[in-house]
Coordinates of C-alpha atoms in Angstrom, one line a residue:
Chain G
M24 CA 41.5 -33.5 -16.6
R25 CA 39.8 -31.5 -18.4
P26 CA 36.0 -32.2 -18.9
S27 CA 34.0 -33.3 -21.9
K28 CA 31.7 -31.6 -24.3
I29 CA 28.6 -33.7 -21.9
Q30 CA 30.5 -32.9 -18.6
W31 CA 30.3 -28.8 -19.5
A32 CA 27.0 -28.8 -20.5
V33 CA 26.0 -30.4 -17.1
I34 CA 27.8 -28.0 -15.3
K35 CA 26.4 -24.9 -17.3
V36 CA 22.9 -26.7 -16.1
I37 CA 23.9 -26.8 -12.6
V38 CA 25.0 -23.1 -12.7
F39 CA 22.3 -22.2 -14.2
I40 CA 19.8 -23.9 -11.8
L41 CA 21.7 -22.1 -9.3
C42 CA 21.5 -18.6 -10.3
L43 CA 18.0 -18.9 -10.6
M44 CA 17.6 -19.8 -7.7
P45 CA 16.9 -16.4 -5.8
F46 CA 14.3 -15.8 -8.1
L47 CA 12.8 -19.3 -7.4
L48 CA 13.1 -18.9 -3.7
L49 CA 11.2 -15.4 -3.8
L50 CA 8.4 -17.1 -5.9
M51 CA 8.0 -19.1 -3.5
D52 CA 7.6 -16.8 -0.4
T53 CA 5.6 -15.1 -2.7
V54 CA 3.4 -17.9 -2.9
Q55 CA 3.5 -18.3 0.7
N56 CA 3.1 -15.0 1.8
Q57 CA 6.2 -14.7 3.2
L58 CA 7.2 -11.4 2.1
G59 CA 6.8 -9.2 5.0
A60 CA 4.4 -6.3 5.8
N61 CA 5.7 -4.8 2.9
P62 CA 5.8 -7.0 0.1
I63 CA 6.2 -5.2 -2.9
E64 CA 9.4 -3.5 -1.5
T65 CA 10.8 -6.8 -0.5
L66 CA 10.5 -8.3 -4.4
H67 CA 11.5 -5.1 -5.2
F68 CA 14.9 -4.6 -3.4
R69 CA 15.4 -8.5 -3.6
L70 CA 15.5 -8.3 -7.5
G71 CA 17.3 -5.5 -7.4
D72 CA 20.0 -6.9 -4.9
W73 CA 20.4 -9.9 -7.1
A74 CA 20.5 -7.9 -10.5
L75 CA 23.4 -5.6 -8.4
R76 CA 25.2 -9.1 -7.2
F77 CA 25.3 -10.7 -10.4
L78 CA 26.7 -8.1 -12.3
C79 CA 29.2 -7.9 -10.0
I80 CA 29.9 -11.4 -10.1
G81 CA 30.2 -11.0 -14.0
L82 CA 32.9 -8.9 -13.9
S83 CA 34.5 -10.9 -11.1
L84 CA 35.0 -13.7 -13.7
T85 CA 38.0 -11.9 -16.5
P86 CA 40.4 -10.7 -13.1
L87 CA 39.3 -14.5 -11.1
R88 CA 40.5 -16.0 -14.6
K89 CA 43.8 -14.3 -14.8
L90 CA 44.8 -13.9 -11.4
L91 CA 43.8 -17.6 -10.8
K92 CA 45.0 -18.7 -13.9
Q93 CA 41.5 -20.8 -14.4
N94 CA 40.8 -20.1 -17.7
Y95 CA 37.2 -21.8 -17.8
L96 CA 35.7 -19.2 -15.8
S97 CA 35.0 -17.2 -18.9
R98 CA 32.6 -19.2 -20.4
F99 CA 30.0 -18.4 -17.6
R100 CA 30.2 -14.5 -18.3
R101 CA 27.3 -14.6 -20.9
M102 CA 25.4 -16.5 -18.6
L103 CA 25.9 -14.4 -15.3
G104 CA 25.7 -11.3 -17.5
L105 CA 22.8 -12.1 -18.7
Y106 CA 21.0 -13.2 -15.6
A107 CA 22.5 -9.7 -14.3
F108 CA 19.7 -8.5 -16.9
F109 CA 17.1 -11.1 -16.0
Y110 CA 17.3 -9.5 -12.5
A111 CA 17.5 -5.8 -13.8
S112 CA 14.5 -6.6 -15.5
M113 CA 11.9 -8.1 -12.8
H114 CA 13.7 -5.2 -10.4
F115 CA 12.3 -3.3 -13.0
L116 CA 9.0 -4.5 -13.6
V117 CA 7.7 -4.9 -10.1
Y118 CA 8.4 -1.1 -10.2
I119 CA 6.4 -0.6 -12.9
V120 CA 3.6 -3.3 -12.6
L121 CA 3.0 -3.5 -8.6
D122 CA 4.8 -0.4 -7.2
L123 CA 3.5 1.9 -10.1
S124 CA 0.6 0.0 -11.0
L125 CA 0.9 1.0 -14.5
S126 CA 0.0 4.5 -14.0
W127 CA 1.8 6.8 -16.2
E128 CA 0.4 9.4 -13.5
S129 CA 2.8 8.5 -11.0
F130 CA 5.5 7.6 -12.9
V131 CA 5.7 11.2 -14.4
D132 CA 5.5 12.6 -10.5
E133 CA 7.4 9.9 -9.4
V134 CA 10.8 9.9 -11.7
P135 CA 11.7 13.0 -11.9
K136 CA 11.6 13.8 -8.3
S137 CA 13.7 10.8 -7.6
P138 CA 17.6 11.1 -9.2
Y139 CA 18.3 7.2 -8.1
I140 CA 15.4 6.2 -10.2
L141 CA 16.7 8.0 -13.4
V142 CA 20.0 6.1 -12.6
G143 CA 18.7 3.1 -12.1
L144 CA 16.4 3.4 -15.6
L145 CA 19.7 4.1 -17.3
T146 CA 21.2 1.3 -16.0
F147 CA 18.7 -0.8 -17.5
I148 CA 18.9 1.1 -20.4
L149 CA 22.6 0.4 -20.7
L150 CA 22.2 -3.1 -19.9
T151 CA 19.6 -3.9 -22.6
P152 CA 21.7 -3.9 -25.7
L153 CA 24.1 -5.8 -24.2
A154 CA 21.6 -8.6 -23.5
V155 CA 20.2 -8.4 -27.0
T156 CA 23.5 -8.4 -28.3
S157 CA 24.4 -11.6 -26.5
T158 CA 24.1 -14.3 -29.0
N159 CA 26.6 -16.0 -31.0
A160 CA 25.5 -14.5 -34.2
M161 CA 25.3 -11.1 -33.1
Q162 CA 29.0 -11.4 -31.7
K163 CA 29.8 -12.0 -35.2
R164 CA 28.0 -9.8 -37.0
L165 CA 29.2 -7.1 -35.4
G166 CA 32.9 -8.1 -35.2
K167 CA 35.3 -6.0 -33.5
K168 CA 32.2 -3.1 -32.4
W169 CA 31.2 -6.0 -30.4
K170 CA 33.7 -5.4 -27.9
T171 CA 33.2 -1.8 -27.7
L172 CA 30.0 -1.8 -27.4
H173 CA 30.0 -4.4 -24.2
K174 CA 32.8 -2.1 -22.6
L175 CA 29.2 -0.3 -21.9
V176 CA 28.9 -2.7 -18.8
Y177 CA 31.8 -0.7 -16.9
V178 CA 29.7 2.1 -17.1
A179 CA 26.5 0.2 -15.9
G180 CA 28.1 -1.2 -13.2
V181 CA 28.9 2.3 -12.3
T182 CA 25.8 3.7 -12.5
A183 CA 24.0 0.4 -10.9
V184 CA 26.5 1.8 -7.8
I185 CA 24.8 5.3 -7.7
H186 CA 21.6 4.1 -7.9
Y187 CA 21.6 1.8 -4.8
L188 CA 23.8 4.5 -3.2
W189 CA 21.9 7.4 -3.9
L190 CA 18.5 5.4 -2.7
I191 CA 19.6 4.8 1.1
K192 CA 18.7 6.9 3.7
T193 CA 22.2 6.4 5.4
L194 CA 25.3 4.6 4.7
T195 CA 25.1 1.0 5.0
V196 CA 27.8 -1.6 5.5
E197 CA 26.0 -3.4 2.1
A198 CA 25.8 0.0 0.5
I199 CA 29.9 0.0 1.3
F200 CA 30.6 -3.2 0.6
Y201 CA 29.2 -2.8 -3.1
A202 CA 30.6 -0.1 -3.6
S203 CA 34.2 -1.0 -3.0
L204 CA 33.7 -3.9 -5.0
M205 CA 33.0 -2.6 -7.9
F206 CA 35.4 0.1 -7.2
V207 CA 38.2 -3.0 -7.4
L208 CA 36.9 -4.2 -10.4
L209 CA 36.6 -1.3 -12.3
A210 CA 40.0 -0.1 -11.2
Y211 CA 41.4 -3.4 -12.2
R212 CA 40.4 -3.0 -15.6
L213 CA 42.1 0.5 -15.8
F214 CA 45.3 -0.7 -14.5
T215 CA 45.4 -3.8 -16.9
Y216 CA 44.4 -1.0 -19.7
F217 CA 47.1 1.3 -18.8
K218 CA 49.7 -1.1 -18.2
A219 CA 49.2 -2.5 -21.5
R220 CA 49.4 0.8 -22.9
A221 CA 52.6 1.6 -21.0
M222 CA 54.3 -1.4 -22.6
Y223 CA 54.8 0.8 -26.2
F224 CA 56.4 3.7 -24.5
Chain C
M12 CA -37.7 -67.5 5.4
L13 CA -35.8 -65.8 7.5
F14 CA -36.3 -61.7 6.6
K15 CA -33.1 -59.3 6.9
M16 CA -34.8 -57.0 9.6
K17 CA -33.3 -53.5 8.6
K18 CA -31.5 -52.3 11.3
D19 CA -32.3 -49.5 13.1
I20 CA -30.0 -46.3 13.6
L21 CA -29.4 -46.4 17.0
A22 CA -30.3 -43.1 19.2
G23 CA -26.7 -42.8 20.1
E24 CA -25.5 -42.9 16.7
I25 CA -27.2 -39.9 15.7
T26 CA -25.1 -36.6 15.9
D27 CA -26.8 -34.2 17.8
K28 CA -28.4 -31.5 15.8
L29 CA -26.6 -28.9 17.5
V30 CA -23.2 -30.2 17.4
F31 CA -23.9 -30.9 13.8
Q32 CA -25.1 -27.7 13.0
N33 CA -22.0 -26.1 15.0
R34 CA -19.1 -28.6 13.2
R35 CA -17.2 -26.4 12.1
K36 CA -16.7 -24.0 14.8
I37 CA -16.3 -27.4 16.8
I38 CA -12.9 -28.6 14.8
K39 CA -12.0 -25.1 14.7
A40 CA -12.0 -24.9 18.6
A41 CA -10.3 -28.5 18.9
T42 CA -7.9 -27.5 16.7
A43 CA -6.8 -24.3 18.4
T44 CA -6.7 -26.5 22.1
A45 CA -4.4 -28.8 20.0
I46 CA -2.5 -26.1 18.9
A47 CA -2.3 -23.9 21.7
S48 CA -1.0 -27.2 24.0
F49 CA 1.9 -27.2 22.2
I50 CA 2.5 -23.5 23.0
P51 CA 4.5 -23.0 26.1
A52 CA 1.5 -21.4 29.0
S53 CA 3.7 -18.4 29.4
V54 CA 3.0 -16.8 25.8
S55 CA -1.1 -18.4 25.9
A56 CA -1.5 -17.2 29.1
K57 CA -0.4 -14.1 28.5
I58 CA -2.9 -11.2 28.7
K59 CA -3.0 -7.9 27.2
K60 CA -2.5 -5.6 29.7
Y61 CA -4.2 -2.6 27.9
A62 CA -7.7 -4.4 26.8
D63 CA -10.7 -2.3 27.8
I64 CA -9.0 1.3 27.7
P65 CA -11.5 3.4 26.3
F66 CA -11.4 5.7 22.8
G67 CA -10.5 9.1 23.3
P68 CA -11.1 12.1 21.4
Y69 CA -9.6 12.1 17.4
S70 CA -9.4 8.7 17.1
A71 CA -10.2 7.7 13.1
S72 CA -12.7 4.9 12.8
L73 CA -10.3 3.4 9.8
Q74 CA -9.5 -0.1 9.2
V75 CA -6.4 -0.9 11.7
T76 CA -2.6 -1.9 10.0
D77 CA -2.5 -6.1 10.9
V78 CA -0.8 -6.4 14.4
E79 CA 2.0 -8.3 13.2
D80 CA 2.9 -5.6 10.3
A81 CA 2.7 -3.2 12.7
K82 CA 4.8 -4.6 15.0
N83 CA 7.3 -6.1 13.0
Y84 CA 8.2 -3.5 10.4
T85 CA 9.8 -0.7 11.9
N86 CA 12.7 1.7 11.5
Y87 CA 14.7 1.3 15.0
Y88 CA 18.4 2.5 14.1
E89 CA 19.5 2.1 17.5
F90 CA 19.4 -1.6 17.0
T91 CA 19.2 -1.8 12.9
T92 CA 18.7 -0.4 9.2
N93 CA 16.8 -3.4 8.0
K94 CA 13.0 -3.3 9.3
N95 CA 13.1 -6.4 10.2
D96 CA 15.1 -7.2 12.2
A97 CA 14.5 -4.8 15.2
T98 CA 11.8 -7.2 16.7
V99 CA 14.6 -9.9 17.5
L100 CA 17.7 -7.6 17.9
S101 CA 15.3 -5.4 20.8
K102 CA 14.4 -8.2 22.7
A103 CA 17.5 -7.5 25.3
L104 CA 16.1 -4.4 26.3
K105 CA 15.2 -3.8 29.5
T106 CA 12.2 -1.7 29.7
S107 CA 11.4 -1.6 33.7
P108 CA 12.1 -0.3 35.9
W109 CA 12.1 2.8 33.8
S110 CA 12.5 6.9 34.4
V111 CA 12.3 10.2 32.9
T112 CA 14.9 12.8 33.5
V113 CA 13.2 16.3 32.8
E114 CA 15.3 19.7 32.6
G115 CA 15.3 22.7 31.0
E116 CA 12.9 25.8 31.4
A117 CA 10.4 24.2 34.2
E118 CA 9.4 24.4 37.4
K119 CA 9.0 20.7 38.1
T120 CA 12.4 19.3 36.8
G121 CA 14.1 16.1 37.9
V122 CA 13.8 12.4 37.5
F123 CA 10.1 10.5 37.4
N124 CA 9.4 6.9 37.3
L125 CA 7.2 6.2 34.5
E126 CA 4.9 4.5 36.8
D127 CA 4.3 7.4 38.8
I128 CA 4.0 9.7 35.1
L129 CA 1.4 7.0 34.2
K130 CA -0.9 7.4 37.6
T131 CA -1.7 10.8 37.0
N132 CA -1.9 10.6 33.4
P133 CA -4.9 8.1 32.5
L134 CA -4.5 6.3 29.1
E135 CA -6.7 6.2 26.1
Q136 CA -7.2 4.4 22.8
R137 CA -6.5 6.6 19.6
I138 CA -6.9 5.1 16.0
Y139 CA -4.3 7.3 14.3
R140 CA -2.8 7.4 10.5
F141 CA 0.8 6.8 10.5
R142 CA 2.9 8.4 7.7
C143 CA 7.0 7.1 7.2
V144 CA 9.0 9.7 5.1
E145 CA 10.0 6.4 2.7
A146 CA 6.0 6.5 1.5
W147 CA 4.8 3.7 3.2
S148 CA 1.5 3.7 5.7
M149 CA -0.4 2.0 8.6
V150 CA -3.1 2.4 10.5
I151 CA -2.3 2.3 14.4
P152 CA -4.5 1.9 17.5
W153 CA -2.2 3.8 19.9
I154 CA -3.0 3.6 23.8
G155 CA -1.5 6.3 25.8
F156 CA -2.3 10.0 27.1
P157 CA -2.2 13.2 25.8
L158 CA 1.7 14.7 25.5
A159 CA -0.5 18.0 26.6
N160 CA -1.5 16.8 29.7
M161 CA 2.0 15.3 31.3
L162 CA 4.1 18.4 30.2
K163 CA 1.7 20.9 32.4
Q164 CA 2.3 19.0 34.7
F165 CA 6.2 19.7 34.7
K166 CA 5.3 23.8 34.8
P167 CA 7.0 25.0 31.8
T168 CA 8.0 28.6 31.9
S169 CA 7.3 31.4 29.6
K170 CA 10.6 30.9 28.4
A171 CA 9.9 27.3 27.2
K172 CA 9.4 27.5 23.2
Y173 CA 10.2 24.2 22.5
V174 CA 10.3 20.7 24.6
E175 CA 13.2 18.3 23.2
F176 CA 13.1 14.2 23.5
T177 CA 15.9 12.1 23.8
T178 CA 16.1 8.5 23.6
L179 CA 18.0 5.9 25.8
Y180 CA 21.7 5.7 24.8
N181 CA 22.8 2.3 25.7
P182 CA 25.6 0.9 22.8
D183 CA 26.0 -2.6 24.9
I184 CA 22.4 -3.5 24.3
M185 CA 21.3 -1.1 21.3
I186 CA 23.8 -2.4 19.0
G187 CA 23.1 -0.6 16.4
Q188 CA 24.5 2.6 18.4
R189 CA 28.0 1.4 17.5
G190 CA 27.8 2.1 14.3
T191 CA 27.3 5.9 12.6
A192 CA 24.1 5.5 10.8
L193 CA 22.9 8.6 12.8
E194 CA 24.3 10.5 15.2
W195 CA 23.5 9.0 19.1
P196 CA 21.4 9.3 21.0
Y197 CA 18.2 10.2 18.7
V198 CA 16.8 13.6 19.4
E199 CA 13.2 14.6 18.5
G200 CA 11.8 18.2 19.5
L201 CA 8.5 19.6 18.9
R202 CA 7.5 23.8 19.4
M203 CA 5.6 24.2 22.3
D204 CA 2.5 24.9 20.4
E205 CA 2.8 21.5 18.5
A206 CA 3.4 19.7 21.9
M207 CA 0.7 20.9 23.3
H208 CA -2.0 20.0 20.6
P209 CA -4.6 17.7 21.5
L210 CA -3.7 15.3 18.9
S211 CA 0.4 14.9 19.9
L212 CA 0.3 11.4 22.2
M213 CA 2.2 10.1 24.7
A214 CA 2.3 6.3 23.8
T215 CA 3.0 3.2 26.3
G216 CA 0.6 0.8 24.3
M217 CA -1.1 -0.4 21.5
Y218 CA -3.7 -3.1 19.8
D219 CA -4.9 -3.0 23.6
D220 CA -1.0 -4.3 24.8
E221 CA 1.9 -2.9 25.8
L222 CA 4.2 -1.4 23.6
A223 CA 6.8 -4.0 22.4
N224 CA 10.0 -3.0 22.7
Q225 CA 10.9 -3.0 18.7
N226 CA 8.0 -0.2 19.0
G227 CA 9.3 2.0 21.4
A228 CA 8.8 0.9 24.8
P229 CA 8.2 2.0 27.2
L230 CA 7.4 4.9 26.2
R231 CA 7.4 6.8 23.0
L232 CA 5.6 10.2 21.0
V233 CA 3.2 9.6 18.5
V234 CA 2.3 12.8 16.3
P235 CA 0.1 11.8 13.6
W236 CA 0.4 14.5 10.9
K237 CA 4.2 14.6 11.4
Y238 CA 6.8 11.9 9.4
G239 CA 7.2 8.8 11.5
F240 CA 10.7 9.5 12.3
K241 CA 9.4 12.6 14.9
S242 CA 7.4 9.7 17.0
I243 CA 10.6 9.4 18.7
K244 CA 10.7 5.9 20.9
A245 CA 12.4 4.5 24.3
I246 CA 12.4 8.6 25.7
V247 CA 14.4 9.1 28.9
K248 CA 14.6 12.6 28.4
I249 CA 12.5 15.9 27.9
R250 CA 14.5 19.3 27.7
F251 CA 12.3 22.4 27.4
S252 CA 13.9 24.9 26.0
E253 CA 14.5 28.5 24.2
T254 CA 15.8 27.2 21.0
M255 CA 15.0 25.3 18.5
P256 CA 16.4 21.7 19.5
A257 CA 18.9 20.1 17.0
T258 CA 17.1 16.8 15.9
A259 CA 18.8 13.7 14.8
W260 CA 17.5 13.4 11.1
N261 CA 17.8 17.0 11.0
K262 CA 21.5 17.1 11.4
A263 CA 21.8 13.7 9.7
G264 CA 20.5 15.5 6.5
P265 CA 19.6 19.1 6.6
N266 CA 18.2 19.5 3.0
E267 CA 16.1 16.1 3.2
Y268 CA 14.6 16.1 7.3
G269 CA 13.3 19.6 8.2
F270 CA 12.6 20.2 12.0
Y271 CA 8.9 20.1 11.2
A272 CA 8.2 17.5 8.8
N273 CA 4.7 17.6 8.4
V274 CA 3.3 15.0 6.1
N275 CA 3.4 17.3 3.0
P276 CA 2.4 15.6 -0.6
E277 CA 3.2 19.0 -2.5
V278 CA 6.7 19.2 -0.7
P279 CA 8.5 15.9 -2.0
H280 CA 11.7 14.8 -0.7
P281 CA 14.5 15.7 -2.5
R282 CA 15.3 11.9 -3.7
W283 CA 11.8 10.7 -4.0
S284 CA 7.9 12.2 -4.3
Q285 CA 5.5 12.0 -1.3
S286 CA 2.4 12.1 -3.2
R287 CA 1.9 8.6 -2.7
E288 CA 2.0 6.1 0.1
R289 CA 1.6 2.4 0.2
I290 CA -0.4 1.2 2.4
L291 CA 1.0 -1.9 4.4
G292 CA -1.5 -4.9 4.6
A293 CA -2.8 -4.3 1.1
S294 CA -2.8 -6.5 -1.7
I295 CA 0.1 -6.2 -4.2
F296 CA -2.4 -4.9 -6.6
T297 CA -3.8 -2.2 -4.7
P298 CA -2.2 1.3 -6.0
K299 CA -1.2 3.7 -3.5
R300 CA -2.9 5.8 -1.8
N301 CA -2.7 9.6 -2.2
T302 CA -0.8 11.1 0.8
E303 CA -3.1 14.0 2.3
K304 CA -1.6 17.0 4.0
F305 CA -0.3 17.1 7.3
N306 CA -1.3 13.2 7.2
G307 CA -5.1 14.0 7.1
Y308 CA -5.2 15.9 10.4
E309 CA -5.5 19.4 8.5
A310 CA -8.8 20.7 9.9
Q311 CA -7.0 20.0 13.2
V312 CA -3.0 21.6 12.7
A313 CA -3.2 23.5 9.4
S314 CA -3.8 26.6 12.0
L315 CA -0.2 26.1 13.8
Y316 CA 1.4 26.8 10.9
S317 CA -0.8 29.5 9.0
A318 CA 1.9 32.0 8.8
M319 CA 4.1 29.7 7.6
D320 CA 5.7 29.1 4.4
L321 CA 5.5 25.5 4.2
K322 CA 8.3 24.6 1.3
K323 CA 10.7 26.6 3.0
Y324 CA 9.8 25.3 6.7
F325 CA 9.3 21.7 5.7

């Protein structure tokens, strides 16, 4: 049985709310003063974690769709990608507004000394055009170029993981988990790409 | 005709003036009693072990960090790399009885009971700044005794150029030691003149009370002009040596964590700036504080490093 149009709309709203939950919980903790001794760090890290998680989830959809033969999964690609961008934006905003207190002097001092922040900024810059061109209208307008442009998400996946690995003091289980997951997700693309080309030879 | 008599207010119905004026206090006290009655006696009856310890020299008159923040936000990789989880994970650690092994270039070596060490080292309170290499800071009222006092009791020989400290190694309880976040056991060290400096403190308590397990109970080092990782926790061994000890973070990242690890805004960590620090407990809209050279103790300790290039010996 295939869901009707209305059922799809309901499902999408549910997924939308689920994806917003981490943000709402964080907001609740903020209002209730439950962010711990270093609230800015908590906000910053939790938002960053979710940006990376949504990037991973978004990049898992296509492999999962093919492996499980569940075509409906591709319906959520845009929403999850935009959520990755949303959490990345909030992560970026917390850094600029709260951590640096909007101080240009601090920005100029801290960012060049921190290669991992530069890589984080690069990730955010890579994701921005993808978010901007995520509408149907833009997709139509860009035609074939749209697909090429959106391959940037693979680069962003790599830089996001580098950003993470580069900032931690010692290797943690979480870091290894995200790095391996991203490796598998991108290796899958390389594999399918070369497999498709090999057929011509 | 009956006149409706205005009823007099009975004296007993009038709230006593004193009671009225103190109504807020009384309600507060009553609420506190009501809440306290739900807390098991063992918790509420716990008296602070080190109340009324006199202030020692070098104690700064700074506003101290909220006790819960200071207690529960701690790097203790022996248990976890998560700063918020050490409190729970370190509960199982037994800190009494505790002994410290003294080895190396000293006349009085051997195993010493902590109790005996404390008998000959009177406690004092010192409010110090605490600056983490991760660029956050606290102000902590430590209870302890000058490290120099204790070290002198072991009579270090002229060969003793450095002193090395080692944390307990017990992976059954210190579950972080089962992993490879650092090379275990944790080792830290000081040059002899740094160790003998009157600012260097051996702490057994903070905030008028015994050290909590997650804060390094029962015995930890506090070197306020150095990054927090120098202030080693749960010390079981002290070794006097002629050569510079190989310290835990220095081994993990020799180009990132130096042996000296003096707080210095002019020498950035290779991956981040050390110019500023986040003061814990401040509002989220408070800008970071400019980090001071030697964490504000420049006047006291700069002479220890007068002939050294601090960029090279970071």
